[in-house]
Every structure is written in C-alpha cells, then in structure tokens.
Short mmCIF file of C-alpha atoms in Angstrom, two decimals:
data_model
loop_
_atom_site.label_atom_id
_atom_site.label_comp_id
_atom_site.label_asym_id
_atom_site.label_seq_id
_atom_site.Cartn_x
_atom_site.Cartn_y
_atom_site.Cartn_z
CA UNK A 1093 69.63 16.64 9.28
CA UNK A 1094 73.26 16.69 9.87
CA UNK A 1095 75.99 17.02 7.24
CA UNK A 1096 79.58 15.33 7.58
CA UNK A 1097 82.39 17.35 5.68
CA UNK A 1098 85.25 15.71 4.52
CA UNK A 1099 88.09 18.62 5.14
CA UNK A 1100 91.07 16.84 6.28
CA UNK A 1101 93.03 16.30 2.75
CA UNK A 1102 96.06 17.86 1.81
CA UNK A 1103 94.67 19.03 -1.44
CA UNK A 1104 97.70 18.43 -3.66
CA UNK A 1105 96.79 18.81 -7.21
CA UNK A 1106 95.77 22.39 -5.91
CA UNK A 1107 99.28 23.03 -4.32
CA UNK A 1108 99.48 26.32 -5.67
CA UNK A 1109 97.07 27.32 -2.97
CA UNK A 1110 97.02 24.28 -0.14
CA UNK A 1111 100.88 24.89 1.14
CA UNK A 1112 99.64 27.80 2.84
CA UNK A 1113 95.80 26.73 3.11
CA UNK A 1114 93.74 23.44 2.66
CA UNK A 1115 91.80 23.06 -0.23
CA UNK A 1116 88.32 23.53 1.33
CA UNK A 1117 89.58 27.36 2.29
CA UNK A 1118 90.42 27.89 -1.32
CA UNK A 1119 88.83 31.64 -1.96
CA UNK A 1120 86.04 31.77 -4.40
CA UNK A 1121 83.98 35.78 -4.57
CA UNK A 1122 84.11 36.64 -1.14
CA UNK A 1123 84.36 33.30 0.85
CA UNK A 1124 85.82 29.86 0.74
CA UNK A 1125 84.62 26.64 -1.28
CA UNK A 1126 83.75 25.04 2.17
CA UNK A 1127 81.38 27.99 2.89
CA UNK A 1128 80.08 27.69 -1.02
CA UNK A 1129 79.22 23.93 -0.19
CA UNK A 1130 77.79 24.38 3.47
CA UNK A 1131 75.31 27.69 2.10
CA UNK A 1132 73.98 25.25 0.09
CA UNK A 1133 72.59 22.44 2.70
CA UNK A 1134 71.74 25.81 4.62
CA UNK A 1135 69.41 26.57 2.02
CA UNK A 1136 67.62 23.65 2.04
CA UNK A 1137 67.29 23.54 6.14
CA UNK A 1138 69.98 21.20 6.81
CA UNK A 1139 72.57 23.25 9.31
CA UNK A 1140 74.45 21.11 11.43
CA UNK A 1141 77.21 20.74 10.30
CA UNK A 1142 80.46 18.19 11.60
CA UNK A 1143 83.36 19.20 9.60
CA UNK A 1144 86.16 16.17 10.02
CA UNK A 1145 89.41 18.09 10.09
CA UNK A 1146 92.89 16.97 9.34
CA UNK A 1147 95.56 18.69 7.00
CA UNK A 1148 95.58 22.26 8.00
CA UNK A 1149 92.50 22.36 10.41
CA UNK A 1150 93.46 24.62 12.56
CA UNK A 1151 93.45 27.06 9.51
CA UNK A 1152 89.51 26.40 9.16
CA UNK A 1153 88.87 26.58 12.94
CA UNK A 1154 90.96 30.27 12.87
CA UNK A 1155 88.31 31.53 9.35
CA UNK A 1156 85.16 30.57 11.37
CA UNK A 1157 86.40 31.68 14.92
CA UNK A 1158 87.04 35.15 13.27
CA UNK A 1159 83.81 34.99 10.65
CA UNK A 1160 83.33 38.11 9.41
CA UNK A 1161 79.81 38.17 8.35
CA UNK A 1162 80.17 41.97 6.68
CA UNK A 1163 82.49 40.52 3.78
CA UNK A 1164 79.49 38.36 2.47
CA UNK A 1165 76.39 40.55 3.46
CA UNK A 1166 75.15 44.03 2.92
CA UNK A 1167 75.23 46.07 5.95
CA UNK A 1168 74.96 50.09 7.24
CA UNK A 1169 77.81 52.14 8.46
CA UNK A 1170 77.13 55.35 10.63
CA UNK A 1171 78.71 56.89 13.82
CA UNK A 1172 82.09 57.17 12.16
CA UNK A 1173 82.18 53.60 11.04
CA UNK A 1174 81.56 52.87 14.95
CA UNK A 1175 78.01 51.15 14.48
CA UNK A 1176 77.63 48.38 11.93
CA UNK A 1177 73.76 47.08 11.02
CA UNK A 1178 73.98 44.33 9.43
CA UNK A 1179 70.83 43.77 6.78
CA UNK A 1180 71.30 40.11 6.57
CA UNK A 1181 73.50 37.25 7.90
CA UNK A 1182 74.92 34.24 7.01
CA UNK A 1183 75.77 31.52 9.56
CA UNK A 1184 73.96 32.72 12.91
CA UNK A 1185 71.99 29.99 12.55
CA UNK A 1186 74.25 27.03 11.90
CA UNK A 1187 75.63 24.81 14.73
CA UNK A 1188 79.27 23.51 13.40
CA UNK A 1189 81.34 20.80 15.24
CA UNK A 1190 84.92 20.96 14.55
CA UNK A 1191 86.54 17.19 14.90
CA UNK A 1192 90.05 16.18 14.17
CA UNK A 1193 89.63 13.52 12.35
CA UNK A 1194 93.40 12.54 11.43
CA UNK A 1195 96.25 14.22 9.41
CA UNK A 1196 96.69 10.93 7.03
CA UNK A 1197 93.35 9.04 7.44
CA UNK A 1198 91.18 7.64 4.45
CA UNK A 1199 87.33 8.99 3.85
CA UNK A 1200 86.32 5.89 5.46
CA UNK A 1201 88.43 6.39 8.66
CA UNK A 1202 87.16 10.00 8.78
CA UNK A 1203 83.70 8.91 8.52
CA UNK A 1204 83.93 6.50 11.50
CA UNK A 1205 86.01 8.70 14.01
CA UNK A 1206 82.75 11.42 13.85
CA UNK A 1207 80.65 8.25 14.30
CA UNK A 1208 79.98 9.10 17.78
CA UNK A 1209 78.41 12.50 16.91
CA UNK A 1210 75.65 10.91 14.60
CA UNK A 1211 74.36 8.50 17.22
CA UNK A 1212 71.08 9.54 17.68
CA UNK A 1213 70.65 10.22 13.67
CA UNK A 1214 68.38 7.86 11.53
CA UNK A 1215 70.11 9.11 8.12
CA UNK A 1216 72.86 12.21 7.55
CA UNK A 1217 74.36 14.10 4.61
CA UNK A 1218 78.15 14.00 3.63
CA UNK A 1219 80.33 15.59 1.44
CA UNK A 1220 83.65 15.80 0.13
CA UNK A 1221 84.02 19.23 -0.05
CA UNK A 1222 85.34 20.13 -3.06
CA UNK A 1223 82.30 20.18 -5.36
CA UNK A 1224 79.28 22.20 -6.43
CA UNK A 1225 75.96 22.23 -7.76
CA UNK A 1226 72.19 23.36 -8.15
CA UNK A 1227 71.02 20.16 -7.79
CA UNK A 1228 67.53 19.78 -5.92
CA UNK A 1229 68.88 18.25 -2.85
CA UNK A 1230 65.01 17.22 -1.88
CA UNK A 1231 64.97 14.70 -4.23
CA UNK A 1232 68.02 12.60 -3.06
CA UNK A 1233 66.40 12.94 0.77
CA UNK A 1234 62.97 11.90 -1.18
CA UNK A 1235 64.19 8.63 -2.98
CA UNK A 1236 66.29 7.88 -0.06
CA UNK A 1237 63.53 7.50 2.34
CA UNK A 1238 61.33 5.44 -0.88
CA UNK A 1239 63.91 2.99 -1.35
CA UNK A 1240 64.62 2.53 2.32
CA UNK A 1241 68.62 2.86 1.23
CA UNK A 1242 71.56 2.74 3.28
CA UNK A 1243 73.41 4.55 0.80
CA UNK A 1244 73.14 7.09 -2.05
CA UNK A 1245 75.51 9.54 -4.18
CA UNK A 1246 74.80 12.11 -7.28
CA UNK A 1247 76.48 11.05 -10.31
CA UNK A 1248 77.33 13.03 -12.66
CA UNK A 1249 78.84 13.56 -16.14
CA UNK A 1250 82.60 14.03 -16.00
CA UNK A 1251 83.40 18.01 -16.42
CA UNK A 1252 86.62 17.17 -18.25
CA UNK A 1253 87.12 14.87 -21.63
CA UNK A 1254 89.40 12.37 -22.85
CA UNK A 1255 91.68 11.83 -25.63
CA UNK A 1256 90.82 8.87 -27.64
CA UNK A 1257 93.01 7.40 -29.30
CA UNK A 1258 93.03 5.74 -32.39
CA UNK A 1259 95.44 3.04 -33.57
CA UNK A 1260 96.55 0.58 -35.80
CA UNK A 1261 98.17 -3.01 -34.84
CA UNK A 1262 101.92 -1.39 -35.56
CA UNK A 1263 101.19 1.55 -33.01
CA UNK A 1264 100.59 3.69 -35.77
CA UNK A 1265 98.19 6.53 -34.48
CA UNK A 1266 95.23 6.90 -37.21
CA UNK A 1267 93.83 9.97 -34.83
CA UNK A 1268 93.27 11.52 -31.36
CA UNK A 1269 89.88 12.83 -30.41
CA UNK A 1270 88.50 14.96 -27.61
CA UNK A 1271 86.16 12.92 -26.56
CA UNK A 1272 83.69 12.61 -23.24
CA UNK A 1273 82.10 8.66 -23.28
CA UNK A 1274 78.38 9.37 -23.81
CA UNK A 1275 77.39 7.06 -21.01
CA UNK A 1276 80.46 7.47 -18.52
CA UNK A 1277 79.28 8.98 -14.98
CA UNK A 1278 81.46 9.88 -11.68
CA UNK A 1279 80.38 9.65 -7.92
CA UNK A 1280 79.85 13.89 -7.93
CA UNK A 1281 80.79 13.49 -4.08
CA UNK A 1282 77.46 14.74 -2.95
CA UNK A 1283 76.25 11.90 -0.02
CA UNK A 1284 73.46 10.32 2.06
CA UNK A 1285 73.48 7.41 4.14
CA UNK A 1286 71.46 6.06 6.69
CA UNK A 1287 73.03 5.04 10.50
CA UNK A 1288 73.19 1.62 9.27
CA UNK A 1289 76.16 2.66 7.07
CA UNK A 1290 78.72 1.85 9.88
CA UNK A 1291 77.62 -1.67 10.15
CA UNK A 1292 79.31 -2.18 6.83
CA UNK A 1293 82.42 -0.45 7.79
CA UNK A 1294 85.73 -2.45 9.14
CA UNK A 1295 88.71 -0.62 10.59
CA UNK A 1296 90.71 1.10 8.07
CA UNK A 1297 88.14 0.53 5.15
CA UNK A 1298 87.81 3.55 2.43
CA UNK A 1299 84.55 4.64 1.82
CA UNK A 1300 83.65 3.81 -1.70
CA UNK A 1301 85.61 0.92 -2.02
CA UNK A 1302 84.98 -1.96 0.67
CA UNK A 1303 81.83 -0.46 2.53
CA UNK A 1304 80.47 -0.06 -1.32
CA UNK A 1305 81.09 -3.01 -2.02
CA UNK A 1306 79.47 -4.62 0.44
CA UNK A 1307 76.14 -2.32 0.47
CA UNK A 1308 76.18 -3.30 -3.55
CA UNK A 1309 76.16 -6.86 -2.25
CA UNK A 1310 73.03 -6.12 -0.28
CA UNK A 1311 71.66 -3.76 -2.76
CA UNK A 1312 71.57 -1.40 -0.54
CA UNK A 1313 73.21 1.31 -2.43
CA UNK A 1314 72.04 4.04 -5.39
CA UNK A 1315 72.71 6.27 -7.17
CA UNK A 1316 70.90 9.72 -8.44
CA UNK A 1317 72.03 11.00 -11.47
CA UNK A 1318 72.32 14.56 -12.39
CA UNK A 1319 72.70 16.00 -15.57
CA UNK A 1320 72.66 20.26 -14.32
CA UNK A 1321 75.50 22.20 -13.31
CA UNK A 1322 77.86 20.50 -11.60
CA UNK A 1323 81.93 21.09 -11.44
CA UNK A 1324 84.53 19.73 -8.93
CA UNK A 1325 87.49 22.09 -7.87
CA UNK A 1326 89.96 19.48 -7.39
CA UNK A 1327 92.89 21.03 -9.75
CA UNK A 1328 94.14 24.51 -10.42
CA UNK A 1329 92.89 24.55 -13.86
CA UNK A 1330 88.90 23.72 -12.13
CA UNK A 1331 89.46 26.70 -9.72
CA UNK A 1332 90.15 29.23 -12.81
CA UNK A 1333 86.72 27.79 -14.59
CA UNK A 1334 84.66 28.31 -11.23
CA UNK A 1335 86.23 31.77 -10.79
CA UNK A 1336 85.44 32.93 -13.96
CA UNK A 1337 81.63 31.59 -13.62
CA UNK A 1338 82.07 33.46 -10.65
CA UNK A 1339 82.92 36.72 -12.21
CA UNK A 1340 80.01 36.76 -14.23
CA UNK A 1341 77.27 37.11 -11.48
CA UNK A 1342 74.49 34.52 -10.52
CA UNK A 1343 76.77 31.40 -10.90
CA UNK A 1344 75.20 28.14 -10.96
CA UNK A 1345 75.54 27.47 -7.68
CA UNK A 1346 74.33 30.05 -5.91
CA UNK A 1347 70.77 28.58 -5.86
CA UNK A 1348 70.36 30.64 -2.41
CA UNK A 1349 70.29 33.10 -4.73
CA UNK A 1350 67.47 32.31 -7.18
CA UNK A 1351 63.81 31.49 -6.70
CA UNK A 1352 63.44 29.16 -9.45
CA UNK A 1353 64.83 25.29 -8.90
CA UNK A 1354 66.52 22.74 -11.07
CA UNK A 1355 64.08 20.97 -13.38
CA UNK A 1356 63.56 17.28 -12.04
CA UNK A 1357 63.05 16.37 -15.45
CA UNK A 1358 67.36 16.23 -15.39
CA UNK A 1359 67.08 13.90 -12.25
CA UNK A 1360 67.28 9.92 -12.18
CA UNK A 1361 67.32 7.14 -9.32
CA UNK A 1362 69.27 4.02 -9.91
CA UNK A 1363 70.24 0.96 -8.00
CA UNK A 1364 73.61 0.32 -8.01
CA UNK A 1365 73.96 -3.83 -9.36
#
C-alpha cells in the first residue's frame, strides 16, 4: 500500500533547526524524523512511499540521493577500510517518489497535486510527518476495510497539558491547575483513506477542515483511538523529550526493533458524528 508524506512545511515552531533544514530532516539517533516515520510503515510491508515536497525539498532529495546506509546498520571493515559488508540494510527495498508539491500549499492542496500517482490505488496511507508511535498499524488497515470508510485517523491523548484556570466574577484568580481534560483527544496525524477521498475535495480545500466535513456529513469518516506511546515533534521543547527517550535505548517507537506488539486492548474504532 502506498504512503503519502506530508514534507513540504516550513516547520516554524522548530526554527531553531528548519532555517537550515525542514522539519522532517530534524536528526533524531542516527537518522532523521522522516526516516523514523517511513521505518515504521516499512515494518509493517507498506514501502512505497510519495513524499510531497515543498519548503526545503531539495534538502530531502540531497539526504536520500547520498543515503548512507552504514550510519544506521552494522557492517564489516577489512582491506584497509577498502571493502565494506554490510550485515543489514535499511531502504533497498523501498520505492520513494519525490513530488514538489508547492512551497506555500495547504495539506489538502498537497494531497491532490500527488493525486495522479495514486490512480490505480483502492485505499493509501498518509502522514504528516512529524509524529511517532507503536501503534499496531494492522488494525487501522483492519477496521478500515470493515467499515468500508473513506476516511480514518489515530487519535490520541494530547502529550502536553493545560492550565486551568480558576476564577471569580471580579477576575479574581482562585487557582491555576496543570491540567490534561480527561476526555480531550487530537487527530495524532497518522492517516488512511480510500481513492474516493478526492471526490470530496474542491480546489484549495484543507484537509481536515472542508473534505472532513463533508465525509462527516456522509459518515464516512472515523476515528481509531490510541492510548500507547505516541508524541508529536512539532516544537523545540518535543524534540528534547524524543531525544532523551532516544538516549535511553529501545524507544517506543522503534517497534522494528521489538518482537512483541502493542496490546489491542489500548485500541478503539469510532465514527466520527
């Protein structure tokens, strides 16, 4: 099954690091949060990949055109460092189309200029790139195909909290609390939608707004909810909280590295009304 990557934004609540690269290049161990994102589908079969380009893509063509598959991968040196075996590999066995997409376009707009590469595609995966998880991607492809959908997204809990505040009628504050709503949930950015998706797009629409709105109409849309690991790098403060997972081995993530899978115990469909 194909997967559509949403790398053309300019990343700018991570500026520190998207003036010189864009956010989906962002380092995280050894390799980018794109290549974090797109080892995951991998695992689970799905590798071909359309990655819809815009703010800095010729940055993300240049890392893949020069791939260095020794940075990620144990390997032997002899012959005076002049013959390399490599002992495994990473991405000899994923097909990536590289699409410009638009410096300034929307989600939606991206979505419909790689339109023409998912003709002959009954349903694909999409992403926006910036997120990660061990969530059993099986079991969105599952419920997809059972409810005969048109669209679906995880949701997940919100890996930040709120203050609450506490007032009287004068503006008087009575007390501020850290607080996370119990019930509140976020579109976790991971996507699946069926061809018929574009029939529900107009020129210029955004993604989760009009074409949403108009599968909700139909009820055409759900949701999946996830309660595991799941954390979106979209500031600078995220990236320091992934890197430090990160530093201490085996993070969440990584389920290419684990043989056990995510309970589905944690996982629930909904209908979006």
């Amino acid at each position: 099954m194909k997967v559509v990557l949403f790398c053309g934004g300019m990343g700018t609540r991570l500026r520190e690091y998207s003036e010189d690269i864009p956010k989906p290049l962002v380092p995280l161990g050894y390799r980018p949060i794109l290549w974090n994102i797109m080892k995951y589908y991998a695992h689970y079969g799905h590798r071909d990949f359309i990655l819809c380009l815009g703010y800095k893509g010729d940055a993300i063509k240049r890392y893949f055109l020069n791939y260095d598959e020794c940075l990620s991968n144990d390997f032997v040196l002899s012959q005076g460092a002049k013959q390399i075996d490599l002992l495994s590999k990473d991405i000899e066995d994923w097909r990536i189309s590289f699409i410009d997409t638009g410096l300034y376009s929307n989600i939606g707009q991206r979505l419909k200029a790689v339109e023409p590469y998912l003709k002959d595609e009954e349903m694909f995966l999409a992403n926006y790139s910036d997120g990660l998880t061990d969530f059993p991607l099986p079991h969105m492809i599952e419920e997809f195909r059972a409810r005969r959908a048109v669209g679906m997204f995880l949701s997940v809990k919100p890996n930040y909290s709120f203050h609450f505040v506490r007032h009287a009628n004068d503006g008087r504050v009575l007390g501020v609390d850290n607080v996370v709503k119990a019930n509140t949930r976020i579109n976790g950015g991971y996507f699946m939608f069926s061809s018929d998706i574009f029939r529900y797009m107009q020129p210029g629409d955004e993604l989760v707004e009009h074409p949403f709105a108009r599968l909700v109409d139909a009820g055409k849309l759900f949701t999946v909810e996830w309660d595991g690991f799941w954390r979106c790098c979209d500031t600078f403060k995220d990236l320091k909280e992934l890197e430090a997972l990160h530093a201490l081995g085996s993070p969440p993530w990584e389920i290419w590295r684990r043989e056990d899978v995510a309970p589905a115990k944690a996982v629930k469909d909904r209908a979006i009304a």
